[in-house]
N, CA and C of each residue as an Amber inpcrd file, in Angstrom:
protein
   672
 -36.1980000  15.2920000 -22.8290000 -35.8040000  13.9630000 -23.3210000
 -34.2920000  13.8750000 -23.3920000 -33.7380000  12.8390000 -22.7910000
 -32.2940000  12.6470000 -22.8470000 -31.8810000  12.0820000 -24.1990000
 -30.5910000  12.1440000 -24.4640000 -30.0570000  11.6300000 -25.7100000
 -29.7390000  10.1520000 -25.6350000 -28.7410000   9.7560000 -26.3820000
 -28.3000000   8.3610000 -26.4390000 -26.9460000   8.2580000 -25.7440000
 -26.7940000   7.2410000 -24.9200000 -25.5510000   7.0310000 -24.1820000
 -24.9250000   5.7110000 -24.6010000 -23.6350000   5.7420000 -24.9600000
 -22.9190000   4.5280000 -25.3540000 -21.7000000   4.3440000 -24.4610000
 -21.6790000   3.2600000 -23.7220000 -20.5540000   2.9100000 -22.8530000
 -19.7700000   1.8100000 -23.5610000 -18.6010000   2.1790000 -24.0730000
 -17.7910000   1.2850000 -24.9050000 -16.6810000   0.6790000 -24.0420000
 -16.5240000  -0.6270000 -24.1260000 -15.5550000  -1.3040000 -23.2670000
 -14.1110000  -0.9690000 -23.5460000 -13.8140000  -0.4050000 -24.6990000
 -12.4460000  -0.0980000 -25.1140000 -12.2660000  -0.4970000 -26.5600000
 -11.0660000  -0.3100000 -27.0750000 -10.8190000  -0.6520000 -28.4650000
 -11.6300000   0.1820000 -29.4250000 -11.9410000   1.4060000 -29.0010000
 -12.7690000   2.2950000 -29.8170000 -12.0810000   2.6390000 -31.1380000
 -12.9040000   2.9740000 -32.1080000 -12.4380000   3.4340000 -33.4130000
 -11.5900000   2.3780000 -34.1210000 -12.0420000   1.1280000 -34.0250000
 -11.3940000   0.0120000 -34.7000000 -12.4630000  -0.8700000 -35.3430000
 -12.0330000  -1.7860000 -36.1920000 -12.9590000  -2.7230000 -36.8210000
 -13.7360000  -3.4870000 -35.7470000 -14.9940000  -3.6450000 -35.9620000
 -15.8480000  -4.3340000 -35.0010000 -16.7620000  -3.3870000 -34.2500000
 -16.4390000  -2.0950000 -34.2810000 -17.2740000  -1.1050000 -33.5870000
 -18.3880000  -0.6190000 -34.5200000 -19.1610000  -1.5550000 -35.0400000
 -20.1690000  -1.1890000 -36.0280000 -21.3130000  -0.3900000 -35.4250000
 -21.3840000  -0.3360000 -34.0950000 -22.4220000   0.4620000 -33.4450000
 -22.2460000   1.9500000 -33.7290000 -21.0480000   2.3700000 -34.1610000
 -20.8460000   3.7860000 -34.4690000 -21.7140000   4.2510000 -35.6220000
 -22.0580000   3.3510000 -36.5210000 -22.9770000   3.6960000 -37.6150000
 -24.3140000   4.1370000 -37.0390000 -24.8290000   3.3700000 -36.0840000
 -26.1060000   3.6980000 -35.4560000 -26.0110000   4.9920000 -34.6500000
 -24.8770000   5.1950000 -33.9700000 -24.7250000   6.3940000 -33.1510000
 -24.7130000   7.6480000 -34.0140000 -24.0700000   7.5840000 -35.1660000
 -24.0730000   8.7310000 -36.0790000 -25.4860000   9.0160000 -36.5860000
 -26.2330000   7.9670000 -36.8550000 -27.6120000   8.1630000 -37.3020000
 -28.4580000   8.7800000 -36.1920000 -28.2380000   8.3300000 -34.9670000
 -28.9740000   8.8860000 -33.8350000 -28.6440000  10.3650000 -33.6350000
 -27.3830000  10.7070000 -33.8760000 -26.9590000  12.0920000 -33.6800000
 -27.4850000  13.0150000 -34.7690000 -27.8390000  12.4420000 -35.9250000
 -28.2700000  13.2370000 -37.0790000 -27.2340000  14.3000000 -37.4080000
 -25.9600000  13.9210000 -37.2740000 -24.8510000  14.8330000 -37.5560000
 -23.6740000  14.0090000 -38.0240000 -22.8740000  14.5680000 -38.9080000
 -21.6680000  13.8810000 -39.3690000 -20.4310000  14.4620000 -38.7090000
 -20.6120000  15.1500000 -37.6000000 -19.4750000  15.7130000 -36.8650000
 -19.4080000  15.0680000 -35.4820000 -18.2310000  14.5470000 -35.1330000
 -18.0140000  13.9230000 -33.8290000 -17.0730000  14.8130000 -33.0220000
 -17.5410000  15.2730000 -31.8790000 -16.7280000  16.1070000 -30.9930000
 -15.9870000  15.1980000 -30.0220000 -14.6740000  15.1310000 -30.1670000
 -13.8520000  14.2180000 -29.3760000 -13.1830000  14.9650000 -28.2270000
 -13.3270000  14.4230000 -27.0240000 -12.6180000  14.9260000 -25.8470000
 -11.5010000  13.9410000 -25.5140000 -10.2340000  14.2920000 -25.7980000
  -9.1190000  13.3880000 -25.5280000  -8.5520000  13.5430000 -24.1180000
  -9.3580000  14.0720000 -23.2100000  -8.9080000  14.4360000 -21.8630000
  -8.2140000  13.2960000 -21.1330000  -8.8030000  12.1210000 -21.1430000
  -8.2560000  10.9940000 -20.3830000  -6.8960000  10.5470000 -20.9110000
  -6.5850000  10.9140000 -22.1410000  -5.3120000  10.5270000 -22.7620000
  -4.2840000  11.6510000 -22.6950000  -4.4870000  12.6030000 -21.7910000
  -3.6320000  13.7900000 -21.7280000  -2.1500000  13.4590000 -21.5900000
  -1.8360000  12.3620000 -20.9060000  -0.4370000  11.9860000 -20.6900000
  -0.0250000  10.7850000 -21.5510000  -0.8480000  10.4840000 -22.5720000
  -0.5860000   9.3080000 -23.4050000  -0.6400000   9.6540000 -24.8880000
   0.0370000  10.7220000 -25.2670000   0.0510000  11.1670000 -26.6620000
  -1.3610000  11.3980000 -27.1940000  -2.0550000  12.3980000 -26.6630000
  -3.4210000  12.6560000 -27.1260000  -3.4830000  13.0140000 -28.6060000
  -2.3820000  13.5170000 -29.1560000  -2.3690000  13.8230000 -30.5840000
  -2.5770000  12.5630000 -31.4180000  -2.0180000  11.4520000 -30.9450000
  -2.2000000  10.1870000 -31.6580000  -3.6240000   9.6730000 -31.4980000
  -4.2230000   9.9180000 -30.3470000  -5.6060000   9.5190000 -30.1180000
  -6.5320000  10.2660000 -31.0760000  -6.3060000  11.5710000 -31.1920000
  -7.1290000  12.3790000 -32.0990000  -6.9170000  11.9420000 -33.5420000
  -5.6700000  11.6520000 -33.8990000  -5.3930000  11.2030000 -35.2670000
  -6.0810000   9.8790000 -35.5550000  -6.1100000   8.9850000 -34.5760000
  -6.8140000   7.7200000 -34.7680000  -8.3000000   7.9560000 -34.9960000
  -8.8860000   8.8600000 -34.2190000 -10.3020000   9.1800000 -34.3950000
 -10.5570000   9.7340000 -35.7910000  -9.6800000  10.5900000 -36.2480000
  -9.8630000  11.1910000 -37.5750000  -9.7440000  10.1310000 -38.6740000
  -8.7590000   9.2540000 -38.5650000  -8.6170000   8.2000000 -39.5780000
  -9.8550000   7.3190000 -39.6080000 -10.3690000   7.0170000 -38.4410000
 -11.5110000   6.1130000 -38.3410000 -12.7880000   6.7480000 -38.9010000
 -13.0970000   7.9510000 -38.4600000 -14.3490000   8.5720000 -38.8680000
 -14.2760000   9.2180000 -40.2480000 -13.1380000   9.8310000 -40.5750000
 -13.0410000  10.5780000 -41.8280000 -12.5480000   9.7140000 -42.9900000
 -11.7770000   8.6780000 -42.6700000 -11.1910000   7.8790000 -43.7430000
 -11.8940000   6.5700000 -43.9680000 -13.1780000   6.5190000 -43.7130000
 -13.9240000   5.2700000 -43.8450000 -15.3070000   5.5740000 -44.4040000
 -16.1090000   4.5400000 -44.4960000 -17.4730000   4.6920000 -44.9960000
 -18.3420000   5.5240000 -44.0610000 -17.8670000   5.7830000 -42.8420000
 -18.6520000   6.5810000 -41.9030000 -18.8000000   8.0230000 -42.3770000
 -17.7980000   8.5190000 -43.0820000 -17.8410000   9.8520000 -43.6900000
 -18.2470000  10.9350000 -42.7000000 -17.6040000  10.9060000 -41.5310000
 -17.8550000  11.9230000 -40.5100000 -16.5730000  12.7070000 -40.2610000
 -16.7210000  13.9240000 -39.7730000 -15.5700000  14.7430000 -39.4280000
 -15.3950000  14.7640000 -37.9150000 -14.1770000  15.0620000 -37.4820000
 -13.8490000  15.0800000 -36.0580000 -13.4640000  16.4850000 -35.6320000
 -14.0860000  16.9490000 -34.5580000 -13.7240000  18.2150000 -33.9150000
 -13.1380000  17.8650000 -32.5600000 -11.8180000  17.9490000 -32.4360000
 -11.1470000  17.6190000 -31.1770000 -11.1040000  18.8620000 -30.2930000
 -11.6550000  18.7660000 -29.0970000 -11.6490000  19.8790000 -28.1470000
 -10.5310000  19.6080000 -27.1400000  -9.4620000  20.4200000 -27.1390000
  -8.2610000  20.1190000 -26.3540000  -8.3950000  20.4280000 -24.8670000
  -9.2070000  19.6300000 -24.1930000  -9.3820000  19.7650000 -22.7430000
  -8.4680000  18.7520000 -22.0710000  -7.3560000  19.2440000 -21.5220000
  -6.3630000  18.3470000 -20.9240000  -6.1880000  18.5590000 -19.4160000
  -6.5130000  19.7490000 -18.9350000  -6.3670000  20.0540000 -17.5170000
  -7.5410000  20.8650000 -17.0090000  -7.5420000  21.1850000 -15.7160000
  -8.6540000  21.9100000 -15.1010000  -8.8860000  23.2670000 -15.7530000
  -7.8300000  23.9720000 -16.0940000  -7.9950000  25.2860000 -16.7090000
  -8.7640000  25.1790000 -18.0200000  -8.4700000  24.1400000 -18.7960000
  -9.1960000  23.9210000 -20.0540000 -10.6680000  23.6240000 -19.7770000
 -10.9220000  22.7920000 -18.7710000 -12.2830000  22.3720000 -18.4720000
 -13.1310000  23.5140000 -17.9110000 -12.4780000  24.5500000 -17.3920000
 -13.1890000  25.7100000 -16.8660000 -13.3820000  26.7970000 -17.9200000
 -12.7780000  26.6070000 -19.0820000 -12.8150000  27.5990000 -20.1460000
 -14.2070000  27.6150000 -20.8010000 -14.8380000  28.7820000 -20.8270000
 -16.2050000  28.8770000 -21.3420000 -16.2840000  28.6720000 -22.8470000
 -15.2300000  29.0320000 -23.5690000 -15.2260000  28.8000000 -25.0160000
 -15.1720000  27.3070000 -25.3210000 -14.3480000  26.5810000 -24.5570000
 -14.2940000  25.1220000 -24.7120000 -15.6660000  24.5180000 -24.4140000
 -16.2740000  24.9960000 -23.3250000 -17.5760000  24.4760000 -22.9190000
 -18.6350000  24.7330000 -23.9850000 -18.5650000  25.8940000 -24.6190000
 -19.5480000  26.2230000 -25.6560000 -19.4380000  25.2780000 -26.8450000
 -18.2130000  24.8990000 -27.2020000 -18.0210000  23.9550000 -28.3080000
 -18.6480000  22.6060000 -27.9820000 -18.5030000  22.1880000 -26.7340000
 -19.0570000  20.9030000 -26.3130000 -20.5810000  20.9740000 -26.2270000
 -21.0970000  22.0570000 -25.6750000 -22.5420000  22.1890000 -25.4710000
 -23.3150000  22.1700000 -26.7820000 -22.6850000  22.6320000 -27.8580000
 -23.3810000  22.6910000 -29.1460000 -23.2530000  21.4070000 -29.9540000
 -22.5000000  20.4300000 -29.4450000 -22.2550000  19.1950000 -30.1870000
 -23.4690000  18.2750000 -30.1650000 -23.6140000  17.4970000 -31.2400000
 -24.6650000  16.4900000 -31.3210000 -24.1460000  15.0820000 -31.0480000
 -22.8250000  14.9180000 -31.1060000 -22.1930000  13.6200000 -30.8430000
 -20.8730000  13.8950000 -30.1300000 -20.8210000  13.5660000 -28.8530000
 -19.6330000  13.7850000 -28.0130000 -19.0170000  12.4340000 -27.6980000
 -17.7030000  12.3310000 -27.8960000 -17.0210000  11.0550000 -27.6460000
 -15.8340000  11.2990000 -26.7160000 -15.8680000  10.6990000 -25.5290000
 -14.7670000  10.7890000 -24.5750000 -13.8200000   9.6260000 -24.8170000
 -12.5920000   9.9490000 -25.2060000 -11.6020000   8.9200000 -25.5220000
 -11.1670000   8.1700000 -24.2720000 -10.6280000   6.9940000 -24.4680000
 -10.1140000   6.1720000 -23.3810000  -8.8340000   6.7790000 -22.8110000
  -8.4230000   6.2760000 -21.6510000  -7.2040000   6.7630000 -21.0110000
  -7.2840000   6.5820000 -19.5140000  -6.8350000   7.5810000 -18.7760000
  -6.7970000   7.5150000 -17.3130000  -8.1240000   7.9560000 -16.7100000
  -8.7710000   7.0390000 -16.0100000 -10.0330000   7.3650000 -15.3510000
  -9.8380000   8.4250000 -14.2740000  -8.7890000   8.2830000 -13.4870000
  -8.5670000   9.2090000 -12.3850000  -8.2740000  10.6150000 -12.8910000
  -7.5270000  10.7210000 -13.9910000  -7.2560000  12.0420000 -14.5470000
  -8.5480000  12.6610000 -15.0900000  -9.3640000  11.8630000 -15.7500000
 -10.5980000  12.3850000 -16.3120000 -11.5050000  12.9300000 -15.2210000
 -11.6580000  12.2060000 -14.1310000 -12.4880000  12.6750000 -13.0190000
 -11.9370000  13.9770000 -12.4520000 -10.6360000  14.0150000 -12.2100000
 -10.0430000  15.1950000 -11.5760000 -10.1300000  16.4290000 -12.4590000
 -10.1150000  16.2370000 -13.7730000 -10.1860000  17.3730000 -14.6960000
 -11.6180000  17.8680000 -14.8610000 -12.5780000  16.9720000 -15.0470000
 -13.9180000  17.3820000 -15.4290000 -14.8610000  17.6970000 -14.2760000
 -14.6520000  17.1200000 -13.1110000 -15.6360000  17.2710000 -12.0370000
 -15.8470000  18.7340000 -11.6670000 -17.1070000  19.1350000 -11.6370000
 -17.5240000  20.5050000 -11.2810000 -16.8800000  21.5520000 -12.1790000
 -16.9950000  21.3620000 -13.4690000 -16.4370000  22.3180000 -14.4290000
 -17.4740000  22.6820000 -15.4850000 -17.1890000  23.7440000 -16.2280000
 -18.0740000  24.1860000 -17.2980000 -18.1680000  23.1480000 -18.4110000
 -17.0600000  22.4910000 -18.7110000 -17.0750000  21.4960000 -19.7860000
 -17.9330000  20.2950000 -19.3900000 -17.8160000  19.8370000 -18.1650000
 -18.6570000  18.7130000 -17.7480000 -20.1290000  19.1140000 -17.7290000
 -20.4190000  20.3330000 -17.2780000 -21.7950000  20.8260000 -17.3320000
 -22.2980000  20.8250000 -18.7780000 -21.4080000  21.1790000 -19.7090000
 -21.7790000  21.2240000 -21.1240000 -22.0900000  19.8320000 -21.6630000
 -21.3090000  18.8330000 -21.2430000 -21.5790000  17.4570000 -21.6620000
 -22.9710000  17.0320000 -21.1840000 -23.2650000  17.3110000 -19.9150000
 -24.5660000  16.9230000 -19.3670000 -25.7130000  17.6670000 -20.0510000
 -25.5070000  18.9600000 -20.2930000 -26.5420000  19.7440000 -20.9670000
 -26.8240000  19.2020000 -22.3620000 -25.7510000  18.9380000 -23.1140000
 -25.9170000  18.4100000 -24.4660000 -26.6620000  17.0810000 -24.4330000
 -26.2760000  16.2190000 -23.5010000 -26.9320000  14.9130000 -23.4020000
 -28.4150000  15.0540000 -23.0860000 -28.7340000  15.8780000 -22.1120000
 -30.1390000  16.0190000 -21.7050000 -30.9650000  16.7630000 -22.7560000
 -30.2980000  17.4180000 -23.6870000 -31.0030000  18.0740000 -24.7920000
 -31.0450000  17.2030000 -26.0490000 -30.5610000  15.9600000 -25.9450000
 -30.7340000  15.0180000 -27.0350000 -29.4950000  14.5490000 -27.7470000
 -28.3080000  14.9870000 -27.3340000 -27.0810000  14.5870000 -28.0150000
 -26.7100000  13.1400000 -27.7070000 -25.8950000  12.5770000 -28.5680000
 -25.2800000  11.2700000 -28.3220000 -24.0000000  11.4910000 -27.5350000
 -23.8330000  10.7650000 -26.4460000 -22.6020000  10.8140000 -25.6540000
 -22.0390000   9.3990000 -25.5790000 -20.7950000   9.2450000 -26.0380000
 -20.1070000   7.9550000 -25.9610000 -18.8280000   8.1340000 -25.1660000
 -18.4330000   7.1020000 -24.4630000 -17.1750000   7.1060000 -23.7170000
 -16.5840000   5.7110000 -23.7950000 -15.2590000   5.6400000 -23.8560000
 -14.6060000   4.3470000 -24.0760000 -13.6540000   3.9790000 -22.9440000
 -13.5330000   2.6830000 -22.7140000 -12.5760000   2.1700000 -21.7460000
 -12.8200000   2.7460000 -20.3580000 -11.7570000   3.0850000 -19.6220000
 -11.9220000   3.6580000 -18.2920000 -12.7840000   4.9180000 -18.2740000
 -12.8040000   5.6640000 -19.3730000 -13.6380000   6.8700000 -19.4310000
 -15.1200000   6.5160000 -19.3370000 -15.5070000   5.3580000 -19.8560000
 -16.8960000   4.9250000 -19.7380000 -17.2540000   4.6640000 -18.2770000
 -16.3340000   4.0690000 -17.5400000 -16.5790000   3.8010000 -16.1220000
 -16.7530000   5.0930000 -15.3430000 -16.0460000   6.1430000 -15.7610000
 -16.1040000   7.4380000 -15.0700000 -17.5080000   8.0430000 -15.1250000
 -18.2750000   7.7330000 -16.1590000 -19.6110000   8.3190000 -16.2850000
 -20.5880000   7.7740000 -15.2580000 -20.2260000   6.6670000 -14.6200000
 -21.0970000   6.0860000 -13.6050000 -20.9340000   6.7910000 -12.2650000
 -22.0010000   6.7720000 -11.4770000 -21.9450000   7.3670000 -10.1440000
 -20.9860000   6.5690000  -9.2570000 -21.1370000   5.2560000  -9.2840000
 -20.2020000   4.3590000  -8.6030000 -19.2270000   3.8430000  -9.6490000
 -17.9870000   4.2400000  -9.5510000 -16.9860000   3.9200000 -10.5700000
 -16.0480000   2.8180000 -10.0820000 -15.8680000   1.8080000 -10.9160000
 -14.8860000   0.7780000 -10.5840000 -13.4920000   1.3940000 -10.6710000
 -12.7560000   1.3140000  -9.5890000 -11.4130000   1.8780000  -9.5350000
 -10.4530000   0.9310000 -10.2440000  -9.8360000   1.3590000 -11.3630000
  -8.9620000   0.4570000 -12.1090000  -7.7040000   0.0590000 -11.3500000
  -7.3980000   0.7680000 -10.2680000  -6.1620000   0.4700000  -9.5270000
  -6.2840000  -0.7940000  -8.6850000  -7.5330000  -1.1340000  -8.2890000
  -7.6510000  -2.3090000  -7.4360000  -8.9400000  -3.0810000  -7.5850000
  -9.8640000  -2.5550000  -8.4000000 -11.1130000  -3.2670000  -8.6070000
 -12.1990000  -2.9320000  -7.6160000 -11.8850000  -2.0440000  -6.6470000
 -12.9110000  -1.5810000  -5.7210000 -13.7110000  -0.4530000  -6.3410000
 -14.3240000   0.3910000  -5.5150000 -15.2020000   1.4250000  -6.0300000
 -14.8090000   2.8050000  -5.5100000 -14.9730000   3.7910000  -6.3780000
 -14.8160000   5.1870000  -5.9990000 -15.9400000   5.9740000  -6.6610000
 -15.9200000   7.2820000  -6.5260000 -17.0260000   8.1090000  -7.0210000
 -16.6990000   8.6480000  -8.4090000 -17.6080000   8.4140000  -9.3610000
 -17.4330000   8.9270000 -10.7110000 -18.1840000  10.2290000 -10.9150000
 -18.5540000  10.5030000 -12.1560000 -19.1950000  11.7750000 -12.4980000
 -20.7190000  11.7220000 -12.4420000 -21.2830000  10.5470000 -12.3770000
 -22.6980000  10.4260000 -12.0660000 -23.6930000  10.6410000 -13.1830000
 -23.2690000  10.5850000 -14.4360000 -24.2430000  10.6800000 -15.5210000
 -25.1280000   9.4340000 -15.5620000 -24.5820000   8.3160000 -15.0730000
 -25.3040000   7.0440000 -15.0230000 -25.4520000   6.6260000 -13.5660000
 -26.6580000   6.2680000 -13.1810000 -26.9020000   5.7570000 -11.8290000
 -27.4370000   4.3310000 -11.9230000 -27.3760000   3.6270000 -10.8340000
 -27.8750000   2.2470000 -10.7270000 -27.0900000   1.2680000 -11.6070000
 -25.9470000   1.7180000 -12.0780000 -25.1010000   0.8700000 -12.9210000
 -23.6510000   1.2500000 -12.7270000 -22.7850000   0.2500000 -12.6570000
 -21.3510000   0.4650000 -12.7120000 -20.8000000  -0.5310000 -13.7240000
 -19.5750000  -0.3240000 -14.1510000 -19.0760000  -1.2180000 -15.1920000
 -17.5820000  -1.4720000 -15.0770000 -17.1830000  -2.6100000 -15.6300000
 -15.7750000  -2.9640000 -15.7750000 -15.4440000  -2.8570000 -17.2580000
 -14.6710000  -1.8400000 -17.6600000 -14.2680000  -1.7530000 -19.0570000
 -13.1290000  -2.7300000 -19.3460000 -12.8310000  -2.9270000 -20.6110000
 -11.7330000  -3.8430000 -20.9900000 -11.9140000  -5.1910000 -20.3010000
 -13.1570000  -5.6500000 -20.2330000 -13.4710000  -6.8320000 -19.4240000
 -12.7470000  -8.0780000 -19.9050000 -12.4500000  -8.1270000 -21.1840000
 -11.7450000  -9.2900000 -21.7230000 -10.3130000  -9.3840000 -21.2080000
  -9.8040000  -8.3250000 -20.6050000  -8.4370000  -8.3350000 -20.0670000
  -8.3930000  -8.6110000 -18.5680000  -9.5340000  -8.6580000 -17.9230000
  -9.5570000  -8.8530000 -16.4750000  -9.4470000 -10.3350000 -16.1360000
  -8.7040000 -10.6200000 -15.0850000  -8.6090000 -12.0040000 -14.6320000
  -9.8960000 -12.3970000 -13.9220000 -10.1410000 -13.6880000 -13.8700000
 -11.3380000 -14.1760000 -13.1850000 -11.3230000 -13.7840000 -11.7150000
 -10.1390000 -13.7900000 -11.1040000 -10.0210000 -13.4530000  -9.6780000
 -10.3650000 -11.9850000  -9.4260000  -9.8300000 -11.0900000 -10.2640000
 -10.0940000  -9.6670000 -10.0830000 -11.5580000  -9.3460000 -10.3630000
 -12.1250000  -9.9860000 -11.3830000 -13.5330000  -9.7720000 -11.7040000
 -14.4240000 -10.2140000 -10.5460000 -14.1260000 -11.3840000  -9.9750000
 -14.9300000 -11.9060000  -8.8870000 -14.8880000 -10.9740000  -7.6810000
 -13.7150000 -10.4160000  -7.4170000 -13.5870000  -9.4930000  -6.2790000
 -14.4760000  -8.2730000  -6.4860000 -14.4660000  -7.7150000  -7.6940000
 -15.2780000  -6.5310000  -7.9730000 -16.7570000  -6.8540000  -7.9150000
 -17.1480000  -7.9940000  -8.4570000 -18.5500000  -8.4190000  -8.4170000
 -19.0180000  -8.5530000  -6.9700000 -18.1720000  -9.1300000  -6.1250000
 -18.5350000  -9.3310000  -4.7230000 -18.5760000  -8.0280000  -3.9420000
 -17.7700000  -7.0460000  -4.3580000 -17.7190000  -5.7650000  -3.6570000
 -18.8350000  -4.8170000  -4.0720000 -19.5080000  -5.1060000  -5.1740000
 -20.5530000  -4.2120000  -5.6680000 -21.6690000  -4.0890000  -4.6350000
 -22.1080000  -2.8640000  -4.3530000 -23.1940000  -2.6670000  -3.3720000
 -24.4720000  -3.3960000  -3.7790000 -25.2350000  -3.7990000  -2.8090000
 -26.4970000  -4.4800000  -3.0540000 -27.4150000  -3.6060000  -3.9150000
 -27.9930000  -4.2070000  -4.9390000 -28.9220000  -3.4920000  -5.8010000
 -28.2890000  -2.7680000  -6.9670000 -26.9530000  -2.7000000  -6.9990000
 -26.2630000  -2.0130000  -8.0900000 -25.9080000  -3.0090000  -9.1830000
 -26.3490000  -2.7310000 -10.4070000 -26.0000000  -3.5900000 -11.5360000
 -24.5660000  -3.3190000 -11.9620000 -23.8690000  -4.3740000 -12.3510000
 -22.4790000  -4.2690000 -12.8020000 -22.3720000  -4.9110000 -14.1770000
 -21.7790000  -4.1940000 -15.1180000 -21.6130000  -4.7020000 -16.4830000
 -20.1320000  -4.8660000 -16.7980000 -19.7620000  -6.0480000 -17.2370000
 -18.4240000  -6.2730000 -17.7630000 -18.4800000  -6.1020000 -19.2720000
 -17.7900000  -5.0770000 -19.7860000 -17.8870000  -4.7550000 -21.2150000
 -16.5180000  -4.9470000 -21.8670000 -16.3920000  -5.9000000 -22.7800000
 -15.1050000  -6.1160000 -23.4540000 -14.8510000  -5.0590000 -24.5200000
 -13.6730000  -5.1030000 -25.0800000 -13.2890000  -4.1650000 -26.1300000
 -14.1820000  -4.3410000 -27.3650000 -14.3340000  -3.2370000 -28.1010000
 -15.1220000  -3.1930000 -29.3480000 -16.5770000  -3.6040000 -29.1300000
 -17.0530000  -3.3390000 -27.9160000 -18.4130000  -3.6940000 -27.5280000
 -19.0090000  -2.5270000 -26.7530000 -20.2930000  -2.2860000 -26.9280000
 -20.9260000  -1.1520000 -26.2670000 -22.2250000  -1.5590000 -25.5920000
 -22.4840000  -0.9340000 -24.4650000 -23.7670000  -1.0070000 -23.7880000
 -24.4300000   0.3450000 -24.0420000 -25.5780000   0.3370000 -24.7080000
 -26.1730000   1.5750000 -25.2240000 -27.5660000   1.7800000 -24.6290000
 -27.7850000   2.9960000 -24.1100000 -29.1150000   3.3740000 -23.6390000
 -29.7520000   4.3080000 -24.6600000 -30.8960000   3.9050000 -25.2010000
 -31.5750000   4.6990000 -26.2180000 -32.3720000   5.8440000 -25.6260000
 -32.9800000   6.6100000 -26.4900000 -33.7840000   7.7530000 -26.0480000
 -35.0090000   7.3190000 -25.2410000 -35.4200000   6.0770000 -25.4330000
 -36.5670000   5.5590000 -24.6860000 -36.1840000   5.0120000 -23.3210000
 -34.8780000   5.0840000 -22.9920000 -34.4120000   4.6030000 -21.6940000
 -34.0650000   3.1360000 -21.6560000 -34.2970000   2.4170000 -22.7520000
 -33.9900000   0.9850000 -22.7980000 -32.5390000   0.7490000 -23.2000000
 -31.9500000  -0.2900000 -22.6270000 -30.5610000  -0.6370000 -22.8760000
 -30.4530000  -1.7790000 -23.8660000 -29.3790000  -1.7790000 -24.6460000
 -29.0670000  -2.8890000 -25.5370000 -27.5460000  -3.0000000 -25.6420000
 -27.0860000  -4.1600000 -26.0590000 -25.6570000  -4.3860000 -26.2560000
 -25.3730000  -4.5140000 -27.7390000 -24.1950000  -4.0610000 -28.1660000
 -23.8350000  -4.1200000 -29.5790000 -22.3210000  -4.2070000 -29.6990000
 -21.8690000  -4.7520000 -30.8200000 -20.4340000  -4.8100000 -31.0650000
 -19.9030000  -6.2190000 -31.1980000 -18.5780000  -6.3230000 -31.0970000
 -17.8970000  -7.5790000 -31.3850000 -17.9540000  -8.5840000 -30.2480000
 -18.1420000  -8.1090000 -29.0210000 -18.0990000  -9.0000000 -27.8700000
 -19.4540000  -9.1550000 -27.2040000 -19.4480000  -9.7140000 -26.0140000
 -20.6700000  -9.9790000 -25.2540000 -20.5790000  -9.2990000 -23.8930000
 -21.5750000  -8.4950000 -23.5690000 -21.6310000  -7.8340000 -22.2640000
 -22.1060000  -8.8350000 -21.2110000 -21.3940000  -8.8590000 -20.0860000
 -21.7730000  -9.7230000 -18.9650000 -22.3350000  -8.8500000 -17.8480000
 -23.5520000  -9.1400000 -17.4250000 -24.2020000  -8.3590000 -16.3790000
 -24.3330000  -9.1690000 -15.0950000 -24.1850000  -8.4450000 -13.9680000
 -24.3040000  -9.0650000 -12.6500000 -25.1020000  -8.1330000 -11.7430000
 -25.8040000  -8.7260000 -10.8030000 -26.4770000  -7.9530000  -9.7670000
 -26.5390000  -8.7910000  -8.5080000 -26.1560000  -8.1880000  -7.3940000
 -26.1120000  -8.8850000  -6.1120000 -25.2800000 -10.1550000  -6.1930000
 -24.1890000 -10.0630000  -6.9550000 -23.2290000 -11.1590000  -7.0380000
 -23.5900000 -12.2650000  -7.9960000 -24.7140000 -12.1330000  -8.7030000
 -25.1750000 -13.2100000  -9.5820000 -25.2980000 -12.7130000 -11.0290000
 -25.1140000 -13.5990000 -12.0080000 -25.3190000 -13.2120000 -13.4090000
 -26.7410000 -12.7060000 -13.6330000 -26.8900000 -11.7510000 -14.5350000
 -28.1960000 -11.1590000 -14.8060000 -28.2950000 -10.8130000 -16.2840000
 -29.4760000 -10.4280000 -16.7110000 -29.7050000 -10.0130000 -18.0870000
 -30.0020000  -8.5260000 -18.1710000 -30.2250000  -8.0450000 -19.3810000
 -30.5040000  -6.6310000 -19.5880000 -31.7480000  -6.1580000 -18.8470000
 -32.5980000  -7.0740000 -18.4730000 -33.8190000  -6.6700000 -17.7850000
 -33.5310000  -5.9510000 -16.4660000 -32.3590000  -6.2190000 -15.8390000
 -32.0500000  -5.5450000 -14.5810000 -31.7910000  -4.0690000 -14.8140000
 -31.4500000  -3.6910000 -16.0500000 -31.2720000  -2.2850000 -16.3890000
 -32.5700000  -1.6900000 -16.8930000 -33.2460000  -2.4020000 -17.7610000
 -34.4680000  -1.8760000 -18.3570000 -35.6160000  -1.7740000 -17.3610000
 -35.5410000  -2.5760000 -16.2940000 -36.6010000  -2.5400000 -15.2740000
 -36.2820000  -1.5720000 -14.1370000 -35.0490000  -0.9700000 -14.1870000
 -34.6360000  -0.0970000 -13.0750000 -35.4260000   1.2140000 -13.0900000
């Protein structure tokens, strides 16, 4: 049985992300293992501090274990991988999608994330990092597609959807391969797949779904 997957559009660890309450309950743990990998060149110390303030200094009453995976050597480290594999709630911070792919692909740490998820853990990813979990990843540099890490199939997504122009969104929607669902997820909003395989949306914004160039509902995911 797989765990719970949360694809967060961005703006993680801020007011409006009330879905984190449910994710902590699903994890049955008050410890959140944060991977700040995607923020390696964007003051990851501040990212970790934000996570700690959010989870530890609020009604959530959870602790944060930051695993300092910033480069390939870290991602290949078996001790780092062991910390991730034993986690019940793994959260990949937002940042550079391309850096995250290049660091994690075919590594012990990425194997650990997948193992934990398939053994029942909650895995959340925010912003461009959420897009990386898809097999077909929207390339933030131009709105086309490249190859992600493949934890999610039959779905691709546009994170930070509230910041995308109508023109750029339309181009990506039109470029999406036939049969592939595309989700536009704004900040402080999550698309969540439960243990039963069903998808739901939660948070401050509204998820927009498309398939074959046309608007769609959650049924295109739940029926896949």
